[in-house]
Coordinates of N, CA and C in Angstrom, one line a residue:
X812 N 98.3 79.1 125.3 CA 99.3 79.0 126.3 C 99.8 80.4 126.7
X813 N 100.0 80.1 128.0 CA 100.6 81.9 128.4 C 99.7 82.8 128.3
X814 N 97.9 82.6 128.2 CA 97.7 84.0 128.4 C 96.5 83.6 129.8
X815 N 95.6 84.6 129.9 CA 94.7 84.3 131.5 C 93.3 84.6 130.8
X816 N 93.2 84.8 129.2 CA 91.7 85.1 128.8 C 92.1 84.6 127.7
X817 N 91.1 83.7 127.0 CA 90.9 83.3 125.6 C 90.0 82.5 124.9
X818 N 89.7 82.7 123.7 CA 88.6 82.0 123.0 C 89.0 80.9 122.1
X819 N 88.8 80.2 122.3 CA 89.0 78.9 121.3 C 87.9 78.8 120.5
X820 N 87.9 79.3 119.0 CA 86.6 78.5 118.0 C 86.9 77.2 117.3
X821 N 85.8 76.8 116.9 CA 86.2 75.7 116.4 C 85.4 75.4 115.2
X822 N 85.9 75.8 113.5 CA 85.3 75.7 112.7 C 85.5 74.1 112.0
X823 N 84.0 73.9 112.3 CA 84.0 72.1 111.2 C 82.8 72.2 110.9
X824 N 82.2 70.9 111.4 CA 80.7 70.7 111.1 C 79.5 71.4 111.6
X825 N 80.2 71.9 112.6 CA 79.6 73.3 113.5 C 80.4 74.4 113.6
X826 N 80.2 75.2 114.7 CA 81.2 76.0 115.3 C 80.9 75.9 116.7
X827 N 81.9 75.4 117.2 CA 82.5 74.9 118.7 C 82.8 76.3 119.3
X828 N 83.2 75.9 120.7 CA 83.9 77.4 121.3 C 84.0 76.8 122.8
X829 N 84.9 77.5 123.3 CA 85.9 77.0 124.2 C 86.1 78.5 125.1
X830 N 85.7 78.9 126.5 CA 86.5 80.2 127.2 C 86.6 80.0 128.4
X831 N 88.0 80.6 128.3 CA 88.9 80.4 129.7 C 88.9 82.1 129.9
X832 N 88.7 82.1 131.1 CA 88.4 83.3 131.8 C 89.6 83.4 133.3
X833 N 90.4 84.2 133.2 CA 91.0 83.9 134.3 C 92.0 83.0 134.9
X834 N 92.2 82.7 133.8 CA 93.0 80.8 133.5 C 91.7 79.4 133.8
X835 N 90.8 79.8 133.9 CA 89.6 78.8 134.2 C 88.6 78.5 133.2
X836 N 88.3 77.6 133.0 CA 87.6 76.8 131.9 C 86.0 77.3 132.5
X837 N 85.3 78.5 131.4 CA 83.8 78.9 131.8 C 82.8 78.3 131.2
X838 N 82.0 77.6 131.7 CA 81.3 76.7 131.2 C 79.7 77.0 131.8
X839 N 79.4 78.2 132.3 CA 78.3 78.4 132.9 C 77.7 77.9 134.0
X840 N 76.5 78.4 134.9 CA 76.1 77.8 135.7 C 75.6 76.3 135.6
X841 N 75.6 76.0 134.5 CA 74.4 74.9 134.2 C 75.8 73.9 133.2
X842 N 77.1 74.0 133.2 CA 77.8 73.6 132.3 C 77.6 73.4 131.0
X843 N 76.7 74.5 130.5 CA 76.2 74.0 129.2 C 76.5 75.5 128.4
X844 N 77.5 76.3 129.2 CA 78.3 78.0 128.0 C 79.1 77.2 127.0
X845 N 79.3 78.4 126.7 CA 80.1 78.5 125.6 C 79.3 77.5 124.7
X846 N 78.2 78.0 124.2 CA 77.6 77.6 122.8 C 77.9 79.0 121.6
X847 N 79.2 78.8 122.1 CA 79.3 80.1 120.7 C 78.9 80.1 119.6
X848 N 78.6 78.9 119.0 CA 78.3 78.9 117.6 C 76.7 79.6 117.5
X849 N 75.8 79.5 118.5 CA 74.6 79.8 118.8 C 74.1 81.2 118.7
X850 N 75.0 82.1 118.9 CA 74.7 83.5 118.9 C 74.4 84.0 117.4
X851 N 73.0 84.4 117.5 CA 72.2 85.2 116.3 C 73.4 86.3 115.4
X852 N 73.9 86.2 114.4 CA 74.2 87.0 113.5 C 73.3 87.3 112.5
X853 N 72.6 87.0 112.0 CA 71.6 87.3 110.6 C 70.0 86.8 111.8
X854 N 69.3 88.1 112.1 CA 68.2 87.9 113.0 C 67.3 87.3 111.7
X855 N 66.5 86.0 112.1 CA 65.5 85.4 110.5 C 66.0 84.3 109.5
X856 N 67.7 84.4 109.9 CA 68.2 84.1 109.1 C 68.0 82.5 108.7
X857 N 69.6 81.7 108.3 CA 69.4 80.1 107.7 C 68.8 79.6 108.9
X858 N 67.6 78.8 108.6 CA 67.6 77.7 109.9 C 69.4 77.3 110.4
X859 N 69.3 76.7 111.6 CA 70.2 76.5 112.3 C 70.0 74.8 112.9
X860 N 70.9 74.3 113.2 CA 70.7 72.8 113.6 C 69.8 72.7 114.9
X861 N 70.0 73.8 115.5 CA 69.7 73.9 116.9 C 68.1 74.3 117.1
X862 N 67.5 74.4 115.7 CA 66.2 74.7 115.5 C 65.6 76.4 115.8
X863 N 66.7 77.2 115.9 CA 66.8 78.7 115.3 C 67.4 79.0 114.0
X864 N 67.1 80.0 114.1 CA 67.6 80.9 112.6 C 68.3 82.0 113.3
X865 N 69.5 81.8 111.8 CA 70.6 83.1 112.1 C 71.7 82.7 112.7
X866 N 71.9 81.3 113.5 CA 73.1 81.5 113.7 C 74.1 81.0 113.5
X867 N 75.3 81.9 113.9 CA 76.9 81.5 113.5 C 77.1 80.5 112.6
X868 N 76.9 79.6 113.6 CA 77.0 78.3 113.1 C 76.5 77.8 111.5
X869 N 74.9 78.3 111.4 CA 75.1 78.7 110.2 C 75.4 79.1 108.9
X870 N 76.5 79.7 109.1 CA 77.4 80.9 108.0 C 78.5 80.5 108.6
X871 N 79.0 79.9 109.3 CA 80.7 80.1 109.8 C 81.0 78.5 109.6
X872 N 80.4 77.6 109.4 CA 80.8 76.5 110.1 C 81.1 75.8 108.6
X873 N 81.8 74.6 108.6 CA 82.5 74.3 107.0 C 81.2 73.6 106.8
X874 N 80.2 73.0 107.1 CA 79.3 72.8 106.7 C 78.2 73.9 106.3
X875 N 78.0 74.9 106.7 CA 77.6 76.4 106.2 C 78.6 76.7 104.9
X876 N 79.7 76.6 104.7 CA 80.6 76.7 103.7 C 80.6 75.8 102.3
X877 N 80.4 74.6 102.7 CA 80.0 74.0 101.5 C 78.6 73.9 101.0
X878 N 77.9 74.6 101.8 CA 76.1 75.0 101.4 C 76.2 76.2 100.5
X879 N 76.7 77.4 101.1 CA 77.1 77.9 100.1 C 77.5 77.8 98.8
X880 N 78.9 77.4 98.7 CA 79.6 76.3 97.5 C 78.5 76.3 96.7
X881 N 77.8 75.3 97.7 CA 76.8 74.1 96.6 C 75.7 75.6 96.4
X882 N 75.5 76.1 96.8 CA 74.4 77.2 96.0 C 75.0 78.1 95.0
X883 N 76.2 78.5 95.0 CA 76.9 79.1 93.8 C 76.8 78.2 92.5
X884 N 77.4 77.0 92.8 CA 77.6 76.2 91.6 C 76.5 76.1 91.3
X885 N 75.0 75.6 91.9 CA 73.7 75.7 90.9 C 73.5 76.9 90.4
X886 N 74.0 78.0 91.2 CA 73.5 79.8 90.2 C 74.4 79.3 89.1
X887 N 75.8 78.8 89.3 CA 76.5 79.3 88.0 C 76.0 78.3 86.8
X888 N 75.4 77.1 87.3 CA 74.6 76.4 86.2 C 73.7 76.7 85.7
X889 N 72.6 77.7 86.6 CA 71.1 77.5 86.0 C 71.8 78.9 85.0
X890 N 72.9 79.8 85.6 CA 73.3 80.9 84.5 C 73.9 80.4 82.9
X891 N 74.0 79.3 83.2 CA 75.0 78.9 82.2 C 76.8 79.3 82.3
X892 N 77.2 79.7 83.5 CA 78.3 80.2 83.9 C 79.3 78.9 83.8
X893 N 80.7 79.0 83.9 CA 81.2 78.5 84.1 C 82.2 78.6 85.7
X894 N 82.7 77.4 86.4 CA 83.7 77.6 87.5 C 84.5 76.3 87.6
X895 N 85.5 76.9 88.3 CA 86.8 75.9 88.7 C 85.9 74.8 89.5
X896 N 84.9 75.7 90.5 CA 84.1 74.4 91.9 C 83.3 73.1 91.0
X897 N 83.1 73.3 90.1 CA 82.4 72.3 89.1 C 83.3 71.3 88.6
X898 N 84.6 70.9 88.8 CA 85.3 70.1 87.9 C 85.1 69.2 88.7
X899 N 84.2 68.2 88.9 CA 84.1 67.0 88.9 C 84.3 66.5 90.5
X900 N 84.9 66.9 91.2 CA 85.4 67.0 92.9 C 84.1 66.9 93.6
X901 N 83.8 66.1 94.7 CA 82.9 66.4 95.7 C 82.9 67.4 96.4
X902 N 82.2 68.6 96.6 CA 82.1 69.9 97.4 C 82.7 69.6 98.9
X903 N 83.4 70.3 99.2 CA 84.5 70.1 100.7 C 84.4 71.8 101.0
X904 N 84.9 71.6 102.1 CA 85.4 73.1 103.3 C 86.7 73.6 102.2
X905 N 87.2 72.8 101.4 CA 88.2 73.8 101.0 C 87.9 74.0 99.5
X906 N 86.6 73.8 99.0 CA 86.3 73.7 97.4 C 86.4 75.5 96.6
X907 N 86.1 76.0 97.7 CA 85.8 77.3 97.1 C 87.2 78.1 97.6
X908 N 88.0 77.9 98.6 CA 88.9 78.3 98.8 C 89.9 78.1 97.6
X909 N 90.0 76.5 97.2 CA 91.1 76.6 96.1 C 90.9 76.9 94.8
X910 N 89.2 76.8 94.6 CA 88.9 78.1 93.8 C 89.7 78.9 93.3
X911 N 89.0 79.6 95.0 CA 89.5 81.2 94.9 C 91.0 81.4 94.2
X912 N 92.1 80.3 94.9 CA 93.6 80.8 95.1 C 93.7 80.2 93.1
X913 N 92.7 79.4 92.6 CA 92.8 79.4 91.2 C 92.4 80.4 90.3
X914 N 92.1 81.7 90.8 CA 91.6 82.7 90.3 C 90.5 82.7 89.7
X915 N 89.2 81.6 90.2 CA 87.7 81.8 90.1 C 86.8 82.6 90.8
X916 N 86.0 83.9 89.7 CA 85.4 84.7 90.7 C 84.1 83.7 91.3
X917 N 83.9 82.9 91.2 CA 82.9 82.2 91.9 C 83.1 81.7 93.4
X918 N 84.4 81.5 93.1 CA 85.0 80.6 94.2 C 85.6 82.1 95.3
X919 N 85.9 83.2 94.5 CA 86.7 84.3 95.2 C 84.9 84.8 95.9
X920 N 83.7 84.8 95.6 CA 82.6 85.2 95.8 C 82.3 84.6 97.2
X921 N 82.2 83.3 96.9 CA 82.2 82.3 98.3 C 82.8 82.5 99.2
X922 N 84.3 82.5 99.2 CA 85.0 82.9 100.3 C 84.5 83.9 100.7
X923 N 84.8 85.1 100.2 CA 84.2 86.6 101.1 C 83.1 86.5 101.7
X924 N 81.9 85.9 101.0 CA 80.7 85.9 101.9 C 81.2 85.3 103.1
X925 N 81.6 84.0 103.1 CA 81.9 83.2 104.4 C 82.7 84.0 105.0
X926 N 84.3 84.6 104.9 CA 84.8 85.5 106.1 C 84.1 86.5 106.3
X927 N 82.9 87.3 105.5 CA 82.3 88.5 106.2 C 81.1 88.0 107.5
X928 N 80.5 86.5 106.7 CA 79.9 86.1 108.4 C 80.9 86.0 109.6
X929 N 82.6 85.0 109.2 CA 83.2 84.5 110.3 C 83.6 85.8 111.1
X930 N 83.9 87.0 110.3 CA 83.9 87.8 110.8 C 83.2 88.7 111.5
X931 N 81.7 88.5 111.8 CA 80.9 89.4 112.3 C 80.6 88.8 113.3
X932 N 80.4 87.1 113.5 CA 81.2 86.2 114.8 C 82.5 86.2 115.4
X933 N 82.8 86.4 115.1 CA 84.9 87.2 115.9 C 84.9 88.2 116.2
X934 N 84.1 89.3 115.9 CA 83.9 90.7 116.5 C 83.0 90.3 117.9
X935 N 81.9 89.7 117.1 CA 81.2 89.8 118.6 C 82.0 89.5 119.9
X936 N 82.6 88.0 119.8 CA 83.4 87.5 120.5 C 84.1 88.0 121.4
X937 N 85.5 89.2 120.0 CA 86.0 90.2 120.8 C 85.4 91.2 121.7
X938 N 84.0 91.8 121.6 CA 83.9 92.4 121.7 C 82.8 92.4 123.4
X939 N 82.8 90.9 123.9 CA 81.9 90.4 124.7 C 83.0 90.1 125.6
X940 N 83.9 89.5 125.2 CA 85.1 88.9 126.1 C 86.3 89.9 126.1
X941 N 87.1 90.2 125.1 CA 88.1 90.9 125.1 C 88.7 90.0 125.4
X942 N 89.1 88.9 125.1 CA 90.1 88.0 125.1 C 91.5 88.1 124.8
X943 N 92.6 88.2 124.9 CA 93.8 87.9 124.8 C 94.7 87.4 123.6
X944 N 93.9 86.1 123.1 CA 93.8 85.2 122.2 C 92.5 84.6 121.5
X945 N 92.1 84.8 120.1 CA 91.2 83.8 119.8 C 92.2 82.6 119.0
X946 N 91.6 81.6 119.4 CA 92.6 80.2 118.6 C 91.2 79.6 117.5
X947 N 92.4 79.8 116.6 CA 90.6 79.1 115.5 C 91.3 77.4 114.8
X948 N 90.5 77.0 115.6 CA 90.5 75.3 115.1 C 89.8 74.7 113.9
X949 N 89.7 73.3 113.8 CA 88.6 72.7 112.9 C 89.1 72.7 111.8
X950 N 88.4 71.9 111.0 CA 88.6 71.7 109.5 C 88.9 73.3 108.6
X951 N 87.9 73.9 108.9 CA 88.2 75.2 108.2 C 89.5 76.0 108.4
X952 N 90.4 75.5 109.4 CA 91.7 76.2 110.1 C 93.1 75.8 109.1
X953 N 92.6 74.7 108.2 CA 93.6 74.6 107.4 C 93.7 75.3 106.4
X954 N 93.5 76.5 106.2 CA 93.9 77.1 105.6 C 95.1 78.4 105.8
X955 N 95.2 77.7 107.6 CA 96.5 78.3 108.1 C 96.5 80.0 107.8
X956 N 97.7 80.7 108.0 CA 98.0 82.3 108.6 C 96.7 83.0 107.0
X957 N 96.9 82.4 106.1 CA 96.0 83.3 105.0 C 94.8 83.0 105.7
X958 N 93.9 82.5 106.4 CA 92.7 82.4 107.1 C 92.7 84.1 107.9
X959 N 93.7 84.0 108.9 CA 93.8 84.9 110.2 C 93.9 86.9 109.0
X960 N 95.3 86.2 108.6 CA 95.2 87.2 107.3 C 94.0 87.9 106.6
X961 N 93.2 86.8 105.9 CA 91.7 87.5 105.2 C 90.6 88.1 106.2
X962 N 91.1 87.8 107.9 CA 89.9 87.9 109.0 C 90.4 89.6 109.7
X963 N 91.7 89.5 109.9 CA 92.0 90.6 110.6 C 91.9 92.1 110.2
X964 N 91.6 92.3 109.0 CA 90.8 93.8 108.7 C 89.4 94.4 109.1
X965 N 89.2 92.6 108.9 CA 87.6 93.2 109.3 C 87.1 92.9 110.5
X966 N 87.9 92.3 111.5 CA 88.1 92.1 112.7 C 88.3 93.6 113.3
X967 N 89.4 94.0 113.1 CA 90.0 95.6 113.6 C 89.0 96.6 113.1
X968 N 88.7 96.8 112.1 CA 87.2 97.6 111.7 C 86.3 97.7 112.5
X969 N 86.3 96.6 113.1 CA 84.4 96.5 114.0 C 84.8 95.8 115.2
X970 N 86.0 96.1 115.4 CA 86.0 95.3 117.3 C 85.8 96.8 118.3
X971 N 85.6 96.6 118.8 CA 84.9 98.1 119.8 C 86.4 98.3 120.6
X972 N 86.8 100.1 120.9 CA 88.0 99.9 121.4 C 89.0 100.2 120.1
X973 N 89.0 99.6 118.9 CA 90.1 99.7 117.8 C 91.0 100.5 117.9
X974 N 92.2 100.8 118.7 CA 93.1 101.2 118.6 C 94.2 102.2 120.0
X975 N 92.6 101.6 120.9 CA 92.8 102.4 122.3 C 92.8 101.2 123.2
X976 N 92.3 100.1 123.3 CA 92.7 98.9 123.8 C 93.3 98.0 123.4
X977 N 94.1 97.4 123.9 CA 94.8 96.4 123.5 C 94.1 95.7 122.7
X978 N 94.8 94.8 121.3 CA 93.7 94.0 120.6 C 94.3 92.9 120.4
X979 N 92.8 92.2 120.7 CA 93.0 90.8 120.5 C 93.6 90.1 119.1
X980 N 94.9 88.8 119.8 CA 95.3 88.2 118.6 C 94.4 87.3 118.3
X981 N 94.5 86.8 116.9 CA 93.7 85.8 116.3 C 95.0 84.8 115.8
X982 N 94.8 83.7 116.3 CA 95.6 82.6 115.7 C 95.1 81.6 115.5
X983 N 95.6 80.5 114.3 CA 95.4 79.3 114.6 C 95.7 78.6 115.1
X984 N 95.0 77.3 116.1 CA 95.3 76.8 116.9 C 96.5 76.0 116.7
X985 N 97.5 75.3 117.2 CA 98.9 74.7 117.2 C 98.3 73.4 116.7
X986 N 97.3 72.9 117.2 CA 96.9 71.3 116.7 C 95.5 71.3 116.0
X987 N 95.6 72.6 115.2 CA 94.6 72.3 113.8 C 93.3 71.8 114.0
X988 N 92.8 70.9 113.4 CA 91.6 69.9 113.1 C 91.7 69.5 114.6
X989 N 92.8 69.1 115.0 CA 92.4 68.5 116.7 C 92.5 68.9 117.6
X990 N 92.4 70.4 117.6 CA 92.5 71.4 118.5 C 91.2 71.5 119.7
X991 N 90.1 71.2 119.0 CA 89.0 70.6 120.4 C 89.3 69.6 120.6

């Protein structure tokens, strides 16, 4: 609200994306833009749903997040390691997060990998659009201002411009999970 450029993500079972250009909803010639989750970050990378490898969507999306998860907990098993993500709970978008805030380096491991991908899709973002606002929605958005917090260093690091253009805010969206 109140600005004339902005990106809406949408982190769940994908990653969604939403841009208003001008105050106008961009949707391409063919109404089929803003496939943000689609843009290659890791060239080779995880298969992707979309039947590429590498992208976003695969590293950013709470379902990329609890793949993860679920790959730590088997390292920390076949190590014989111990973690807080093992106590019995079904693996969720916020397993490794409350982990982490329980002082599990397994769980503190997970998170970082996942914000250094969310973050190298937010730079692009900023760095293609210059947006005004990114609004981050979806299941993964509940983890509210410490989300925007763990993103905006390494946002400001690698957005092109750093310090000589205005820079884009990152917020979460007002209506969370139902923000698309």
């Amino acid at each position: 609200k109140g600005t004339k450029n902005s990106v809406m993500i949408t982190l769940g079972t994908g990653v969604g994306g939403g841009i208003i250009i001008d105050n106008k909803v961009y949707s391409g010639f063919n109404y089929a833009g803003a496939e943000l989750g689609h843009i290659v970050i890791e060239h080779g990378g995880r298969p992707c749903s979309c039947g590429r490898r590498g992208c976003w969507e695969a590293y950013s999306s709470a379902t990329a997040l609890i793949n993860m998860t679920n790959e730590k907990l088997a390292e920390c098993e076949a190590q014989g390691g111990k973690t807080v993500m093992s106590e019995g709970k079904r693996v969720s978008g916020r397993t490794a997060f409350d982990a982490m805030r329980a002082g599990d380096g397994a769980g503190k491991e997970v998170v970082e990998k996942y914000l250094s991908y969310l973050v190298t899709g937010l730079v692009n973002i900023v760095n293609i659009f210059q947006p005004e606002v990114i609004s981050l929605g979806g299941g993964v958005s509940g983890e509210g201002q410490s989300l925007v917090d763990a993103l905006l260093d390494g946002v400001r690091r690698e957005e092109y411009g750093h310090g000589v253009v205005p820079e884009t805010q990152i917020r979460i969206a007002q209506l969370g999970n139902d923000a698309g």
